[in-house]
GROMACS .gro file of C-alpha atoms in nm:
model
  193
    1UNK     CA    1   6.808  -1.828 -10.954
    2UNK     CA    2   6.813  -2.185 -10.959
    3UNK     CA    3   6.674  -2.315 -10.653
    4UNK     CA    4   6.274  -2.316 -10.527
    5UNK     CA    5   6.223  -2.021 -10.269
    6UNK     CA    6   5.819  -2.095 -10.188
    7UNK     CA    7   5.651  -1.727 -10.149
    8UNK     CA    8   5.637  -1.695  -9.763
    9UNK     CA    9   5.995  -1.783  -9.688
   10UNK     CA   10   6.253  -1.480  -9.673
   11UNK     CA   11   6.650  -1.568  -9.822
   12UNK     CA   12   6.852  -1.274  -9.693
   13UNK     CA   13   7.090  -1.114  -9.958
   14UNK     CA   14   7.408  -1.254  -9.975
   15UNK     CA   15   7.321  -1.565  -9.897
   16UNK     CA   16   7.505  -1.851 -10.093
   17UNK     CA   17   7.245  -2.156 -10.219
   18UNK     CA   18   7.330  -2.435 -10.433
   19UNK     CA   19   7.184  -2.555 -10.765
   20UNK     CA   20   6.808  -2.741 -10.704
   21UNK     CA   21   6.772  -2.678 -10.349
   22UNK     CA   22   6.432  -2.620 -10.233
   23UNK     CA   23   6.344  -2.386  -9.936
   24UNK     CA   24   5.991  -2.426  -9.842
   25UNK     CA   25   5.704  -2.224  -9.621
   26UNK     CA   26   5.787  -1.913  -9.362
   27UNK     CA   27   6.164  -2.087  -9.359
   28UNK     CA   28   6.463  -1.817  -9.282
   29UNK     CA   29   6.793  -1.819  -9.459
   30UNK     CA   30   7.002  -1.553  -9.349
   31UNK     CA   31   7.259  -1.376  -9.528
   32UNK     CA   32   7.603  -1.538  -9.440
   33UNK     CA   33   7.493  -1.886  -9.512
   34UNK     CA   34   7.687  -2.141  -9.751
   35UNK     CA   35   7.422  -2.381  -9.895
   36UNK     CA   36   7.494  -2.671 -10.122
   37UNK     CA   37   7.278  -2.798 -10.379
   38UNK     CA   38   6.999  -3.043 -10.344
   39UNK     CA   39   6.896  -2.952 -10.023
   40UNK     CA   40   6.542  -2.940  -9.869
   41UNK     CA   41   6.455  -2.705  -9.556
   42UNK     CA   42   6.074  -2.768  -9.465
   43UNK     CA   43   5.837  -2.537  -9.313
   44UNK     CA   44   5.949  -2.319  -9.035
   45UNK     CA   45   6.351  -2.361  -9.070
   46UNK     CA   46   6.569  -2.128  -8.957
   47UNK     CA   47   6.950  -2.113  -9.137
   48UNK     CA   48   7.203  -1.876  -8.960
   49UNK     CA   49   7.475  -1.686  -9.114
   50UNK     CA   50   7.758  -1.849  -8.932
   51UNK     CA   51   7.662  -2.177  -9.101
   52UNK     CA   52   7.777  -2.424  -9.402
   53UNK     CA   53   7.566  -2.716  -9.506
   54UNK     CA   54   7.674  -2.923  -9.803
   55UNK     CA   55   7.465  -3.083 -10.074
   56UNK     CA   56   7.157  -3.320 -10.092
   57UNK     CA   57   7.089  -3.215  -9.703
   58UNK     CA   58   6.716  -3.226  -9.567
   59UNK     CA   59   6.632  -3.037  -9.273
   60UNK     CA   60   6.253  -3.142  -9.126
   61UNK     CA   61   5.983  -2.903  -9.038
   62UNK     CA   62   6.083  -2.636  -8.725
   63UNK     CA   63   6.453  -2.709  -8.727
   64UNK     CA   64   6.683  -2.399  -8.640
   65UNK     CA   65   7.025  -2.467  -8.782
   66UNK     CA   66   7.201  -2.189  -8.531
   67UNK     CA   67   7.554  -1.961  -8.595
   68UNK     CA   68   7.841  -2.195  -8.575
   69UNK     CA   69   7.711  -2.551  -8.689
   70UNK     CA   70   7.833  -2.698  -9.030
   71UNK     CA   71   7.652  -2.986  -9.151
   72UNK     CA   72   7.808  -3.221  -9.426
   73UNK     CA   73   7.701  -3.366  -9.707
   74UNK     CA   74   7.383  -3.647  -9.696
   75UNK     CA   75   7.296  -3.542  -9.337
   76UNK     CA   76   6.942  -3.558  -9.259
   77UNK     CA   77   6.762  -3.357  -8.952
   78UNK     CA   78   6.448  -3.471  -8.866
   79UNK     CA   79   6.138  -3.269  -8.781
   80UNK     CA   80   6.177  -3.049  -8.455
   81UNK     CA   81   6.546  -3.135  -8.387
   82UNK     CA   82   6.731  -2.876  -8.209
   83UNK     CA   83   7.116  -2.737  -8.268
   84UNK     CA   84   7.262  -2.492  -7.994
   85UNK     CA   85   7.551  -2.313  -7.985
   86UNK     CA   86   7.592  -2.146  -7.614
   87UNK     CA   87   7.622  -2.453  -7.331
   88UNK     CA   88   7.550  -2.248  -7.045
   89UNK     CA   89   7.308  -1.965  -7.157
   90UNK     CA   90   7.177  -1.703  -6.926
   91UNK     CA   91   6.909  -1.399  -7.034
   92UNK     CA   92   7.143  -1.183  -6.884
   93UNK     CA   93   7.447  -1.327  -6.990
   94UNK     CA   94   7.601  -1.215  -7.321
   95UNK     CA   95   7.799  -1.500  -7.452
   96UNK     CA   96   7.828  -1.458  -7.837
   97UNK     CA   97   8.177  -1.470  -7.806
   98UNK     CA   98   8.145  -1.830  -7.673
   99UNK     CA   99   7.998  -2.036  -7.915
  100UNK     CA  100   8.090  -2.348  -7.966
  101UNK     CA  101   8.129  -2.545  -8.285
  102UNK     CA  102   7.878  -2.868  -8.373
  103UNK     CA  103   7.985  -3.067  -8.673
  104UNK     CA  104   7.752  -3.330  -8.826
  105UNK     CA  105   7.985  -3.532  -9.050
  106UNK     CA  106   7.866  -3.699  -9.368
  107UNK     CA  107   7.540  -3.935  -9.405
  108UNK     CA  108   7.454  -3.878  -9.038
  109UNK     CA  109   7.117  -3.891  -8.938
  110UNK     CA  110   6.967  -3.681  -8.655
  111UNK     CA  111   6.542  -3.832  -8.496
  112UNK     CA  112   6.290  -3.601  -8.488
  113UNK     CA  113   6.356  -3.430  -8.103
  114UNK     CA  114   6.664  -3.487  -8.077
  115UNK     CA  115   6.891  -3.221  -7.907
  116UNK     CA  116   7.263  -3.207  -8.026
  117UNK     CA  117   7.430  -2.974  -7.712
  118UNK     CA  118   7.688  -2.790  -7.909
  119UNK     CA  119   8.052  -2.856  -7.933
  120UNK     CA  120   8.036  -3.178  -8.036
  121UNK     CA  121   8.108  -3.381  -8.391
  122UNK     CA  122   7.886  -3.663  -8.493
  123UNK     CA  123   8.067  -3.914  -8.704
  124UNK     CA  124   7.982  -4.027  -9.058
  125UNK     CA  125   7.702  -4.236  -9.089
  126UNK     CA  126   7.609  -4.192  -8.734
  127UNK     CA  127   7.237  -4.220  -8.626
  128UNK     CA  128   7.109  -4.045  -8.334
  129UNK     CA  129   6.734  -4.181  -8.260
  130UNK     CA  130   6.455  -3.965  -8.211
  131UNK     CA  131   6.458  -3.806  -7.873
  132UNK     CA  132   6.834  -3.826  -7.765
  133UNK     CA  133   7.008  -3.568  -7.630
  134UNK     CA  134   7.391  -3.572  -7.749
  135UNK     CA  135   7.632  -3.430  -7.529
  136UNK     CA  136   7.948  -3.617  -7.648
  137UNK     CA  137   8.139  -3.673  -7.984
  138UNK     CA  138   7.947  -3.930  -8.128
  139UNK     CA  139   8.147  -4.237  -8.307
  140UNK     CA  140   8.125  -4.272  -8.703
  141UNK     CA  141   7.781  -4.565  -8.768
  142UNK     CA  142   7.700  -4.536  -8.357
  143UNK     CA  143   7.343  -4.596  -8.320
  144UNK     CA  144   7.238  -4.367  -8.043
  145UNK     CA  145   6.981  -4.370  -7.783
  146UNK     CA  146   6.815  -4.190  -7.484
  147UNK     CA  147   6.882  -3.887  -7.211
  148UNK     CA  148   7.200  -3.819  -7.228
  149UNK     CA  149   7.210  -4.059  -7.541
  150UNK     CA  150   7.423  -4.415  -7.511
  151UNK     CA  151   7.548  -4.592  -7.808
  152UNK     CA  152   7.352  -4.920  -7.807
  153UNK     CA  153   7.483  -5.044  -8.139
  154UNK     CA  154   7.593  -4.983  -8.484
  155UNK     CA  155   7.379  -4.852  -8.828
  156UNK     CA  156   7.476  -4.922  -9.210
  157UNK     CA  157   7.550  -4.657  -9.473
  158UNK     CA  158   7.218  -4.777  -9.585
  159UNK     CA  159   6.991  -4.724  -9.282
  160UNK     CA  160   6.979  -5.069  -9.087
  161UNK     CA  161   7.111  -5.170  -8.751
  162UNK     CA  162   7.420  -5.427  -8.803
  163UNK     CA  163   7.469  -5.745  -8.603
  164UNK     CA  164   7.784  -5.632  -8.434
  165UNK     CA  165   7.906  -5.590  -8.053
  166UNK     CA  166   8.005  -5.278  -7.926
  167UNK     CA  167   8.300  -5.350  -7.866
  168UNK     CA  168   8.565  -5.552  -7.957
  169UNK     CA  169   8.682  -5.692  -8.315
  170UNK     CA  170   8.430  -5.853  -8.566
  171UNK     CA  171   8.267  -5.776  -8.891
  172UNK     CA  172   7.969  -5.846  -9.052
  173UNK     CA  173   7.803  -5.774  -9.421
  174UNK     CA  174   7.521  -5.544  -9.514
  175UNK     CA  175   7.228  -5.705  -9.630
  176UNK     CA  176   7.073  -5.430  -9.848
  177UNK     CA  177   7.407  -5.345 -10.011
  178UNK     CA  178   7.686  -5.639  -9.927
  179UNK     CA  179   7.901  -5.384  -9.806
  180UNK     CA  180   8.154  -5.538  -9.538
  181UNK     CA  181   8.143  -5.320  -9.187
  182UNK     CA  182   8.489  -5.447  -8.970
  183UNK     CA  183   8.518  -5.340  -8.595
  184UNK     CA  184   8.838  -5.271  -8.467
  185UNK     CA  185   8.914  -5.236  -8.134
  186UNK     CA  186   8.586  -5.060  -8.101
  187UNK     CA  187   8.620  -4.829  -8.472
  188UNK     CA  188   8.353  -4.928  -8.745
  189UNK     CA  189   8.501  -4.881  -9.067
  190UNK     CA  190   8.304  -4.956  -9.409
  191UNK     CA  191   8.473  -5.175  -9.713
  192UNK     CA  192   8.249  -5.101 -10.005
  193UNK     CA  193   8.112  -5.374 -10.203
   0.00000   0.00000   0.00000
């Protein structure tokens, strides 16, 4: 075995972890999950088996990463975030049949609290502050805030909010990393330095 299980958390058989990933107190991992390497999950995770995460991937304290989401590579979840995977859930409802598929794309980051309603994608990059409740595709570098969450600007590869309008064509450089970010009729697209 070469990842960290700590002695309290319970990794069903079967399931599929990656090379130095570290799964920490009373966390879950359930049989049918694909986990890549790298990866934290903090105390009190729970991983489904209808899921696939990819590698260097840390998931906060009391995050349940539910049947049907797949999380890319570089995504961070922060502490008491919340996936779902039924929109309109009823006790006496059965609706397992009705999932509906959440995709975090690559480098996004998710704020402690937030609540991603499933069916959605959240673009590369993208940074959802904590709190917000997502109920839309959210653009690749959108900075998002609020209830339901509004884009209210744009974020860097890096982590820091870029000059730029919303809308409209312009560009601007990264300060931390002199990466060039160019808007195009309201796309952000990232020209490595």
């Amino acid at each position: 075995m070469n990842y960290t299980v700590h002695d309290t958390a319970i990794v069903d058989q079967g399931a599929q972890i990656g090379e130095g990933t570290r799964v920490w107190h009373w966390a879950h991992i359930c049989a049918g999950a694909k986990i890549g390497e790298h990866c934290s999950f903090g105390q009190n995770v729970f991983v489904g088996n209808d899921v696939v995460i990819g590698n260097n991937v840390k998931v906060q304290n009391n995050v349940s990463v539910y049947d049907a989401v797949t999380i890319e590579d570089d995504v961070f979840c922060g502490p008491s975030m919340v996936f779902t995977n039924v929109y309109n859930p009823r006790s006496a409802v059965t609706r397992k049949d009705e999932y509906r598929h959440t995709l975090v794309k690559k480098g996004a980051t998710i704020g402690a609290n937030a609540t991603i309603v499933c069916g959605v994608t959240i673009g590369q990059y993208a940074f959802i502050a904590a709190g917000a409740v997502i109920n839309k595709d959210v653009k690749p570098y959108a900075l998002m805030v609020g209830v339901p969450a509004k884009q209210i600007g744009w974020m860097s590869e890096y982590g820091e909010r870029l000059n730029l309008p919303l809308i409209g064509n312009a560009h601007c450089i990264c300060t931390a990393t002199g990466d060039k970010y160019e808007l195009l009729d309201g796309e952000l697209t990232c020209h490595h330095h």
